[in-house]
């Protein structure tokens, strides 16, 4: 049976990807009691990485779309961590977003809103969260955005 989160994603025209494999020496998630920590997920579409630097080769709107893809990967990792059962996902506690941007780019919050908005649209009040949105001089493989998450789970 499809869970409400996946149903809502479909209604919004999104497809949940397979959980991406780690790109280095780390695990994609750690469960600790009723908390799930998901490692940073980089911006990637099904056809490849979303690369670029905000304030140079990308607009804030393009960055927000990249952040939305990070959120989809975060949900995919949560699904994998919960044995395929997203009904055990109670709420988003915190997001930390890293934006590959020029020194004078100041719209990191608008970029990370792409992920925050998706969680709100998909999970309602359970998608509301604490958050940081920071600039990075560069990110792995030249991606535009990387976001990590902390979830409350059952």
Short mmCIF file of N, CA and C in Angstrom, two decimals:
data_model
loop_
_atom_site.label_atom_id
_atom_site.label_comp_id
_atom_site.label_asym_id
_atom_site.label_seq_id
_atom_site.Cartn_x
_atom_site.Cartn_y
_atom_site.Cartn_z
N UNK A 1 0.83 -1.18 0.00
CA UNK A 1 0.00 0.00 0.00
C UNK A 1 0.88 1.25 0.00
N UNK A 2 0.55 2.21 -0.81
CA UNK A 2 1.31 3.45 -0.91
C UNK A 2 0.97 4.35 0.27
N UNK A 3 1.99 4.90 0.89
CA UNK A 3 1.81 5.79 2.03
C UNK A 3 1.40 7.18 1.57
N UNK A 4 0.80 7.95 2.46
CA UNK A 4 0.31 9.29 2.14
C UNK A 4 1.41 10.20 1.58
N UNK A 5 2.64 10.07 2.06
CA UNK A 5 3.73 10.90 1.55
C UNK A 5 3.96 10.60 0.08
N UNK A 6 4.01 9.32 -0.26
CA UNK A 6 4.24 8.95 -1.66
C UNK A 6 3.05 9.33 -2.54
N UNK A 7 1.86 9.20 -2.00
CA UNK A 7 0.66 9.62 -2.74
C UNK A 7 0.72 11.11 -3.03
N UNK A 8 1.08 11.89 -2.02
CA UNK A 8 1.15 13.34 -2.19
C UNK A 8 2.25 13.72 -3.19
N UNK A 9 3.39 13.02 -3.14
CA UNK A 9 4.45 13.28 -4.12
C UNK A 9 3.94 13.07 -5.54
N UNK A 10 3.22 11.97 -5.74
CA UNK A 10 2.66 11.66 -7.06
C UNK A 10 1.69 12.74 -7.50
N UNK A 11 0.84 13.19 -6.57
CA UNK A 11 -0.12 14.25 -6.88
C UNK A 11 0.59 15.53 -7.33
N UNK A 12 1.77 15.78 -6.75
CA UNK A 12 2.54 16.98 -7.09
C UNK A 12 3.43 16.78 -8.31
N UNK A 13 3.40 15.57 -8.87
CA UNK A 13 4.19 15.30 -10.07
C UNK A 13 5.62 14.87 -9.82
N UNK A 14 5.93 14.44 -8.60
CA UNK A 14 7.28 14.01 -8.25
C UNK A 14 7.36 12.49 -8.17
N UNK A 15 8.54 11.98 -8.48
CA UNK A 15 8.81 10.56 -8.33
C UNK A 15 9.92 10.39 -7.31
N UNK A 16 9.71 9.51 -6.35
CA UNK A 16 10.73 9.25 -5.35
C UNK A 16 11.81 8.39 -5.99
N UNK A 17 13.07 8.85 -5.98
CA UNK A 17 14.14 8.06 -6.59
C UNK A 17 14.53 6.90 -5.68
N UNK A 18 15.39 6.02 -6.20
CA UNK A 18 16.02 5.03 -5.35
C UNK A 18 16.98 5.78 -4.43
N UNK A 19 17.20 5.25 -3.23
CA UNK A 19 18.13 5.90 -2.30
C UNK A 19 19.53 5.87 -2.89
N UNK A 20 20.15 7.04 -3.07
CA UNK A 20 21.49 7.07 -3.65
C UNK A 20 22.52 6.38 -2.75
N UNK A 21 23.47 5.71 -3.37
CA UNK A 21 24.57 5.07 -2.63
C UNK A 21 25.53 6.16 -2.15
N UNK A 22 26.20 5.93 -1.02
CA UNK A 22 27.20 6.91 -0.55
C UNK A 22 28.30 7.10 -1.59
N UNK A 23 28.80 8.33 -1.69
CA UNK A 23 29.85 8.65 -2.66
C UNK A 23 31.24 8.59 -2.03
N UNK A 24 31.33 8.31 -0.73
CA UNK A 24 32.62 8.28 -0.04
C UNK A 24 32.50 7.34 1.17
N UNK A 25 33.37 7.51 2.15
CA UNK A 25 33.43 6.62 3.30
C UNK A 25 32.51 7.09 4.43
N UNK A 26 31.21 6.85 4.26
CA UNK A 26 30.20 7.18 5.26
C UNK A 26 28.97 6.31 5.00
N UNK A 27 28.05 6.30 5.96
CA UNK A 27 26.79 5.59 5.76
C UNK A 27 25.72 6.61 5.41
N UNK A 28 24.70 6.20 4.65
CA UNK A 28 23.69 7.17 4.21
C UNK A 28 22.77 7.65 5.32
N UNK A 29 22.65 6.87 6.38
CA UNK A 29 21.79 7.26 7.50
C UNK A 29 22.20 6.52 8.75
N UNK A 30 21.82 7.09 9.90
CA UNK A 30 22.02 6.46 11.20
C UNK A 30 20.73 6.63 11.99
N UNK A 31 20.23 5.52 12.50
CA UNK A 31 19.05 5.56 13.38
C UNK A 31 19.53 5.51 14.81
N UNK A 32 18.98 6.39 15.65
CA UNK A 32 19.32 6.45 17.07
C UNK A 32 18.02 6.70 17.83
N UNK A 33 17.44 5.64 18.40
CA UNK A 33 16.16 5.77 19.07
C UNK A 33 15.10 6.19 18.08
N UNK A 34 14.40 7.28 18.40
CA UNK A 34 13.33 7.76 17.51
C UNK A 34 13.80 8.89 16.59
N UNK A 35 15.13 8.94 16.37
CA UNK A 35 15.71 9.95 15.51
C UNK A 35 16.45 9.29 14.35
N UNK A 36 16.26 9.84 13.17
CA UNK A 36 16.95 9.36 11.98
C UNK A 36 17.78 10.51 11.42
N UNK A 37 19.08 10.30 11.33
CA UNK A 37 20.01 11.27 10.77
C UNK A 37 20.34 10.83 9.35
N UNK A 38 20.06 11.67 8.37
CA UNK A 38 20.35 11.33 6.98
C UNK A 38 21.50 12.20 6.49
N UNK A 39 22.53 11.54 5.98
CA UNK A 39 23.70 12.24 5.45
C UNK A 39 23.29 13.17 4.32
N UNK A 40 24.15 14.15 4.07
CA UNK A 40 23.89 15.12 3.02
C UNK A 40 23.61 14.47 1.68
N UNK A 41 22.55 14.92 1.05
CA UNK A 41 22.16 14.44 -0.28
C UNK A 41 22.43 15.56 -1.27
N UNK A 42 23.12 15.21 -2.33
CA UNK A 42 23.51 16.21 -3.32
C UNK A 42 22.44 16.37 -4.39
N UNK A 43 22.49 17.51 -5.06
CA UNK A 43 21.49 17.81 -6.08
C UNK A 43 21.73 16.96 -7.33
N UNK A 44 20.74 16.11 -7.61
CA UNK A 44 20.82 15.29 -8.82
C UNK A 44 19.43 14.91 -9.30
N UNK A 45 19.27 14.98 -10.61
CA UNK A 45 18.05 14.53 -11.28
C UNK A 45 18.27 13.07 -11.69
N UNK A 46 17.24 12.42 -12.18
CA UNK A 46 17.43 11.05 -12.66
C UNK A 46 18.48 10.96 -13.78
N UNK A 47 18.65 12.04 -14.54
CA UNK A 47 19.61 12.00 -15.65
C UNK A 47 21.00 12.52 -15.28
N UNK A 48 21.22 12.86 -14.03
CA UNK A 48 22.57 13.27 -13.63
C UNK A 48 22.61 14.38 -12.60
N UNK A 49 23.84 14.75 -12.25
CA UNK A 49 24.07 15.77 -11.23
C UNK A 49 23.61 17.14 -11.70
N UNK A 50 23.15 17.93 -10.74
CA UNK A 50 22.84 19.34 -10.99
C UNK A 50 24.02 20.13 -10.46
N UNK A 51 24.84 20.61 -11.36
CA UNK A 51 26.06 21.32 -10.99
C UNK A 51 25.91 22.80 -11.29
N UNK A 52 26.77 23.58 -10.65
CA UNK A 52 26.78 25.01 -10.90
C UNK A 52 27.00 25.79 -9.64
N UNK A 53 27.26 27.07 -9.82
CA UNK A 53 27.50 27.97 -8.69
C UNK A 53 26.44 29.06 -8.70
N UNK A 54 25.73 29.17 -7.60
CA UNK A 54 24.70 30.20 -7.46
C UNK A 54 25.37 31.57 -7.45
N UNK A 55 24.77 32.49 -8.20
CA UNK A 55 25.33 33.82 -8.32
C UNK A 55 26.31 33.93 -9.47
N UNK A 56 26.60 32.81 -10.12
CA UNK A 56 27.50 32.81 -11.26
C UNK A 56 26.82 32.17 -12.47
N UNK A 57 26.54 30.87 -12.37
CA UNK A 57 25.94 30.16 -13.50
C UNK A 57 24.51 29.70 -13.22
N UNK A 58 24.01 29.99 -12.03
CA UNK A 58 22.65 29.56 -11.65
C UNK A 58 21.93 30.67 -10.91
N UNK A 59 20.61 30.72 -11.12
CA UNK A 59 19.76 31.67 -10.39
C UNK A 59 19.26 31.02 -9.10
N UNK A 60 18.72 31.83 -8.22
CA UNK A 60 18.13 31.29 -6.99
C UNK A 60 17.00 30.32 -7.30
N UNK A 61 16.22 30.59 -8.34
CA UNK A 61 15.12 29.70 -8.72
C UNK A 61 15.65 28.35 -9.19
N UNK A 62 16.72 28.36 -9.97
CA UNK A 62 17.34 27.10 -10.40
C UNK A 62 17.92 26.35 -9.20
N UNK A 63 18.48 27.09 -8.27
CA UNK A 63 19.01 26.48 -7.05
C UNK A 63 17.91 25.86 -6.21
N UNK A 64 16.75 26.53 -6.14
CA UNK A 64 15.62 25.98 -5.37
C UNK A 64 15.15 24.67 -5.99
N UNK A 65 15.16 24.58 -7.31
CA UNK A 65 14.80 23.31 -7.96
C UNK A 65 15.82 22.22 -7.61
N UNK A 66 17.10 22.58 -7.58
CA UNK A 66 18.14 21.62 -7.19
C UNK A 66 17.92 21.15 -5.75
N UNK A 67 17.55 22.08 -4.87
CA UNK A 67 17.28 21.73 -3.47
C UNK A 67 16.08 20.80 -3.35
N UNK A 68 15.12 20.98 -4.22
CA UNK A 68 13.95 20.10 -4.22
C UNK A 68 14.37 18.66 -4.52
N UNK A 69 15.30 18.49 -5.44
CA UNK A 69 15.80 17.15 -5.73
C UNK A 69 16.56 16.56 -4.53
N UNK A 70 17.25 17.42 -3.79
CA UNK A 70 17.91 16.95 -2.55
C UNK A 70 16.85 16.42 -1.58
N UNK A 71 15.74 17.13 -1.45
CA UNK A 71 14.66 16.70 -0.54
C UNK A 71 14.10 15.35 -0.96
N UNK A 72 13.95 15.14 -2.26
CA UNK A 72 13.45 13.84 -2.73
C UNK A 72 14.43 12.73 -2.37
N UNK A 73 15.73 12.99 -2.49
CA UNK A 73 16.73 11.99 -2.10
C UNK A 73 16.72 11.76 -0.59
N UNK A 74 16.48 12.81 0.18
CA UNK A 74 16.36 12.65 1.64
C UNK A 74 15.20 11.73 1.99
N UNK A 75 14.07 11.92 1.32
CA UNK A 75 12.92 11.04 1.54
C UNK A 75 13.22 9.61 1.10
N UNK A 76 13.96 9.46 0.01
CA UNK A 76 14.33 8.12 -0.44
C UNK A 76 15.22 7.42 0.58
N UNK A 77 16.15 8.16 1.17
CA UNK A 77 17.00 7.57 2.22
C UNK A 77 16.18 7.22 3.46
N UNK A 78 15.24 8.08 3.82
CA UNK A 78 14.37 7.78 4.97
C UNK A 78 13.57 6.51 4.71
N UNK A 79 13.07 6.38 3.50
CA UNK A 79 12.31 5.17 3.14
C UNK A 79 13.18 3.93 3.27
N UNK A 80 14.41 4.01 2.79
CA UNK A 80 15.33 2.88 2.90
C UNK A 80 15.63 2.56 4.36
N UNK A 81 15.83 3.59 5.16
CA UNK A 81 16.15 3.40 6.58
C UNK A 81 14.99 2.76 7.34
N UNK A 82 13.78 3.03 6.88
CA UNK A 82 12.57 2.54 7.57
C UNK A 82 12.00 1.29 6.91
N UNK A 83 12.83 0.58 6.19
CA UNK A 83 12.40 -0.67 5.57
C UNK A 83 11.30 -0.49 4.54
N UNK A 84 11.30 0.65 3.88
CA UNK A 84 10.30 0.91 2.85
C UNK A 84 8.99 1.46 3.37
N UNK A 85 8.91 1.74 4.67
CA UNK A 85 7.66 2.16 5.30
C UNK A 85 7.70 3.62 5.73
N UNK A 86 7.35 4.52 4.82
CA UNK A 86 7.37 5.95 5.15
C UNK A 86 6.30 6.35 6.16
N UNK A 87 5.36 5.46 6.48
CA UNK A 87 4.37 5.80 7.51
C UNK A 87 5.03 5.95 8.88
N UNK A 88 6.26 5.46 9.02
CA UNK A 88 7.00 5.59 10.29
C UNK A 88 7.71 6.94 10.41
N UNK A 89 7.66 7.74 9.35
CA UNK A 89 8.26 9.07 9.36
C UNK A 89 7.27 10.05 10.01
N UNK A 90 7.61 10.53 11.22
CA UNK A 90 6.68 11.39 11.96
C UNK A 90 6.80 12.86 11.60
N UNK A 91 8.05 13.35 11.47
CA UNK A 91 8.22 14.76 11.16
C UNK A 91 9.65 15.05 10.73
N UNK A 92 9.82 16.18 10.06
CA UNK A 92 11.13 16.71 9.75
C UNK A 92 11.52 17.59 10.93
N UNK A 93 12.66 17.29 11.54
CA UNK A 93 13.12 18.07 12.69
C UNK A 93 14.01 19.22 12.25
N UNK A 94 15.00 18.91 11.39
CA UNK A 94 15.95 19.95 10.98
C UNK A 94 16.56 19.63 9.62
N UNK A 95 16.79 20.66 8.84
CA UNK A 95 17.55 20.58 7.60
C UNK A 95 18.78 21.49 7.73
N UNK A 96 19.88 21.04 7.15
CA UNK A 96 21.06 21.89 7.00
C UNK A 96 21.39 21.89 5.51
N UNK A 97 21.30 23.08 4.90
CA UNK A 97 21.52 23.20 3.47
C UNK A 97 22.80 23.95 3.16
N UNK A 98 23.57 23.39 2.25
CA UNK A 98 24.82 24.00 1.78
C UNK A 98 24.62 24.40 0.32
N UNK A 99 24.92 25.65 0.01
CA UNK A 99 24.69 26.19 -1.32
C UNK A 99 26.03 26.60 -1.93
N UNK A 100 26.38 25.99 -3.04
CA UNK A 100 27.59 26.33 -3.77
C UNK A 100 27.38 27.71 -4.39
N UNK A 101 28.00 28.73 -3.80
CA UNK A 101 27.68 30.09 -4.25
C UNK A 101 28.89 31.01 -4.20
N UNK A 102 28.76 32.09 -4.96
CA UNK A 102 29.80 33.11 -5.00
C UNK A 102 29.80 33.88 -3.68
N UNK A 103 30.91 34.56 -3.37
CA UNK A 103 30.98 35.30 -2.10
C UNK A 103 29.91 36.37 -1.94
N UNK A 104 29.42 36.93 -3.04
CA UNK A 104 28.43 38.00 -2.94
C UNK A 104 26.99 37.52 -3.07
N UNK A 105 26.78 36.22 -3.24
CA UNK A 105 25.42 35.68 -3.33
C UNK A 105 24.83 35.62 -1.92
N UNK A 106 23.62 36.16 -1.74
CA UNK A 106 23.04 36.25 -0.39
C UNK A 106 21.68 35.55 -0.28
N UNK A 107 21.29 34.82 -1.30
CA UNK A 107 19.96 34.22 -1.28
C UNK A 107 19.96 32.71 -0.97
N UNK A 108 20.91 32.27 -0.14
CA UNK A 108 20.94 30.87 0.26
C UNK A 108 19.60 30.41 0.84
N UNK A 109 18.94 31.23 1.68
CA UNK A 109 17.63 30.79 2.20
C UNK A 109 16.60 30.53 1.10
N UNK A 110 16.59 31.37 0.06
CA UNK A 110 15.65 31.16 -1.05
C UNK A 110 15.94 29.85 -1.77
N UNK A 111 17.21 29.49 -1.88
CA UNK A 111 17.59 28.23 -2.53
C UNK A 111 17.10 27.05 -1.69
N UNK A 112 17.41 27.04 -0.42
CA UNK A 112 17.05 25.90 0.45
C UNK A 112 15.54 25.82 0.64
N UNK A 113 14.83 26.94 0.38
CA UNK A 113 13.37 26.89 0.41
C UNK A 113 12.82 25.83 -0.55
N UNK A 114 13.55 25.50 -1.59
CA UNK A 114 13.10 24.46 -2.51
C UNK A 114 12.85 23.15 -1.78
N UNK A 115 13.73 22.81 -0.84
CA UNK A 115 13.55 21.60 -0.03
C UNK A 115 12.48 21.83 1.04
N UNK A 116 12.56 22.94 1.73
CA UNK A 116 11.59 23.23 2.80
C UNK A 116 10.16 23.25 2.27
N UNK A 117 9.98 23.89 1.12
CA UNK A 117 8.64 23.96 0.53
C UNK A 117 8.13 22.57 0.17
N UNK A 118 9.00 21.72 -0.38
CA UNK A 118 8.57 20.37 -0.74
C UNK A 118 8.11 19.61 0.49
N UNK A 119 8.88 19.67 1.58
CA UNK A 119 8.47 18.97 2.80
C UNK A 119 7.14 19.50 3.32
N UNK A 120 6.93 20.80 3.25
CA UNK A 120 5.66 21.37 3.68
C UNK A 120 4.50 20.93 2.81
N UNK A 121 4.71 20.92 1.49
CA UNK A 121 3.65 20.50 0.56
C UNK A 121 3.30 19.03 0.72
N UNK A 122 4.30 18.22 1.04
CA UNK A 122 4.10 16.77 1.12
C UNK A 122 3.64 16.32 2.50
N UNK A 123 4.15 16.97 3.56
CA UNK A 123 3.90 16.49 4.92
C UNK A 123 3.08 17.45 5.77
N UNK A 124 2.69 18.58 5.24
CA UNK A 124 1.91 19.53 6.03
C UNK A 124 2.72 20.04 7.21
N UNK A 125 2.08 20.16 8.37
CA UNK A 125 2.76 20.70 9.55
C UNK A 125 3.90 19.79 10.02
N UNK A 126 3.86 18.51 9.71
CA UNK A 126 4.94 17.59 10.07
C UNK A 126 6.19 17.86 9.24
N UNK A 127 6.04 18.65 8.18
CA UNK A 127 7.18 19.02 7.35
C UNK A 127 7.86 20.30 7.79
N UNK A 128 7.26 21.03 8.75
CA UNK A 128 7.87 22.25 9.27
C UNK A 128 9.09 21.88 10.12
N UNK A 129 10.17 22.65 10.01
CA UNK A 129 11.42 22.23 10.63
C UNK A 129 12.30 23.43 10.97
N UNK A 130 13.26 23.17 11.85
CA UNK A 130 14.35 24.12 12.07
C UNK A 130 15.30 23.97 10.88
N UNK A 131 16.11 25.02 10.61
CA UNK A 131 16.93 24.94 9.40
C UNK A 131 18.10 25.90 9.43
N UNK A 132 19.16 25.51 8.75
CA UNK A 132 20.28 26.39 8.43
C UNK A 132 20.45 26.37 6.92
N UNK A 133 20.83 27.51 6.35
CA UNK A 133 21.11 27.61 4.92
C UNK A 133 22.39 28.43 4.79
N UNK A 134 23.47 27.76 4.39
CA UNK A 134 24.78 28.41 4.39
C UNK A 134 25.45 28.33 3.03
N UNK A 135 26.34 29.26 2.80
CA UNK A 135 27.12 29.29 1.56
C UNK A 135 28.32 28.35 1.69
N UNK A 136 28.71 27.77 0.56
CA UNK A 136 29.92 26.97 0.48
C UNK A 136 30.70 27.41 -0.74
N UNK A 137 32.01 27.49 -0.62
CA UNK A 137 32.85 27.91 -1.75
C UNK A 137 32.81 26.87 -2.86
N UNK A 138 32.63 25.62 -2.49
CA UNK A 138 32.46 24.54 -3.46
C UNK A 138 31.81 23.36 -2.75
N UNK A 139 31.24 22.46 -3.55
CA UNK A 139 30.61 21.26 -3.01
C UNK A 139 31.11 20.06 -3.82
N UNK A 140 30.97 18.84 -3.27
CA UNK A 140 31.47 17.65 -3.97
C UNK A 140 30.96 17.57 -5.41
N UNK A 141 31.86 17.23 -6.31
CA UNK A 141 31.55 17.02 -7.73
C UNK A 141 30.96 18.25 -8.41
N UNK A 142 31.10 19.41 -7.76
CA UNK A 142 30.61 20.65 -8.35
C UNK A 142 29.11 20.83 -8.27
N UNK A 143 28.43 20.03 -7.41
CA UNK A 143 26.97 20.16 -7.32
C UNK A 143 26.58 21.52 -6.78
N UNK A 144 25.36 21.92 -7.07
CA UNK A 144 24.85 23.22 -6.67
C UNK A 144 24.43 23.27 -5.20
N UNK A 145 23.86 22.15 -4.71
CA UNK A 145 23.27 22.14 -3.37
C UNK A 145 23.50 20.77 -2.73
N UNK A 146 23.70 20.78 -1.41
CA UNK A 146 23.72 19.55 -0.61
C UNK A 146 22.92 19.83 0.65
N UNK A 147 22.06 18.88 1.03
CA UNK A 147 21.21 19.07 2.21
C UNK A 147 21.21 17.80 3.04
N UNK A 148 21.36 17.95 4.34
CA UNK A 148 21.23 16.84 5.29
C UNK A 148 19.99 17.05 6.12
N UNK A 149 19.50 15.97 6.75
CA UNK A 149 18.25 16.08 7.50
C UNK A 149 18.26 15.25 8.77
N UNK A 150 17.47 15.70 9.71
CA UNK A 150 17.16 14.95 10.93
C UNK A 150 15.65 14.78 10.95
N UNK A 151 15.21 13.53 11.10
CA UNK A 151 13.79 13.19 11.13
C UNK A 151 13.43 12.55 12.46
N UNK A 152 12.20 12.76 12.92
CA UNK A 152 11.65 11.99 14.02
C UNK A 152 10.91 10.82 13.39
N UNK A 153 11.14 9.61 13.93
CA UNK A 153 10.53 8.41 13.39
C UNK A 153 9.85 7.61 14.49
N UNK A 154 9.01 6.67 14.06
CA UNK A 154 8.37 5.75 15.02
C UNK A 154 9.14 4.46 15.04
#
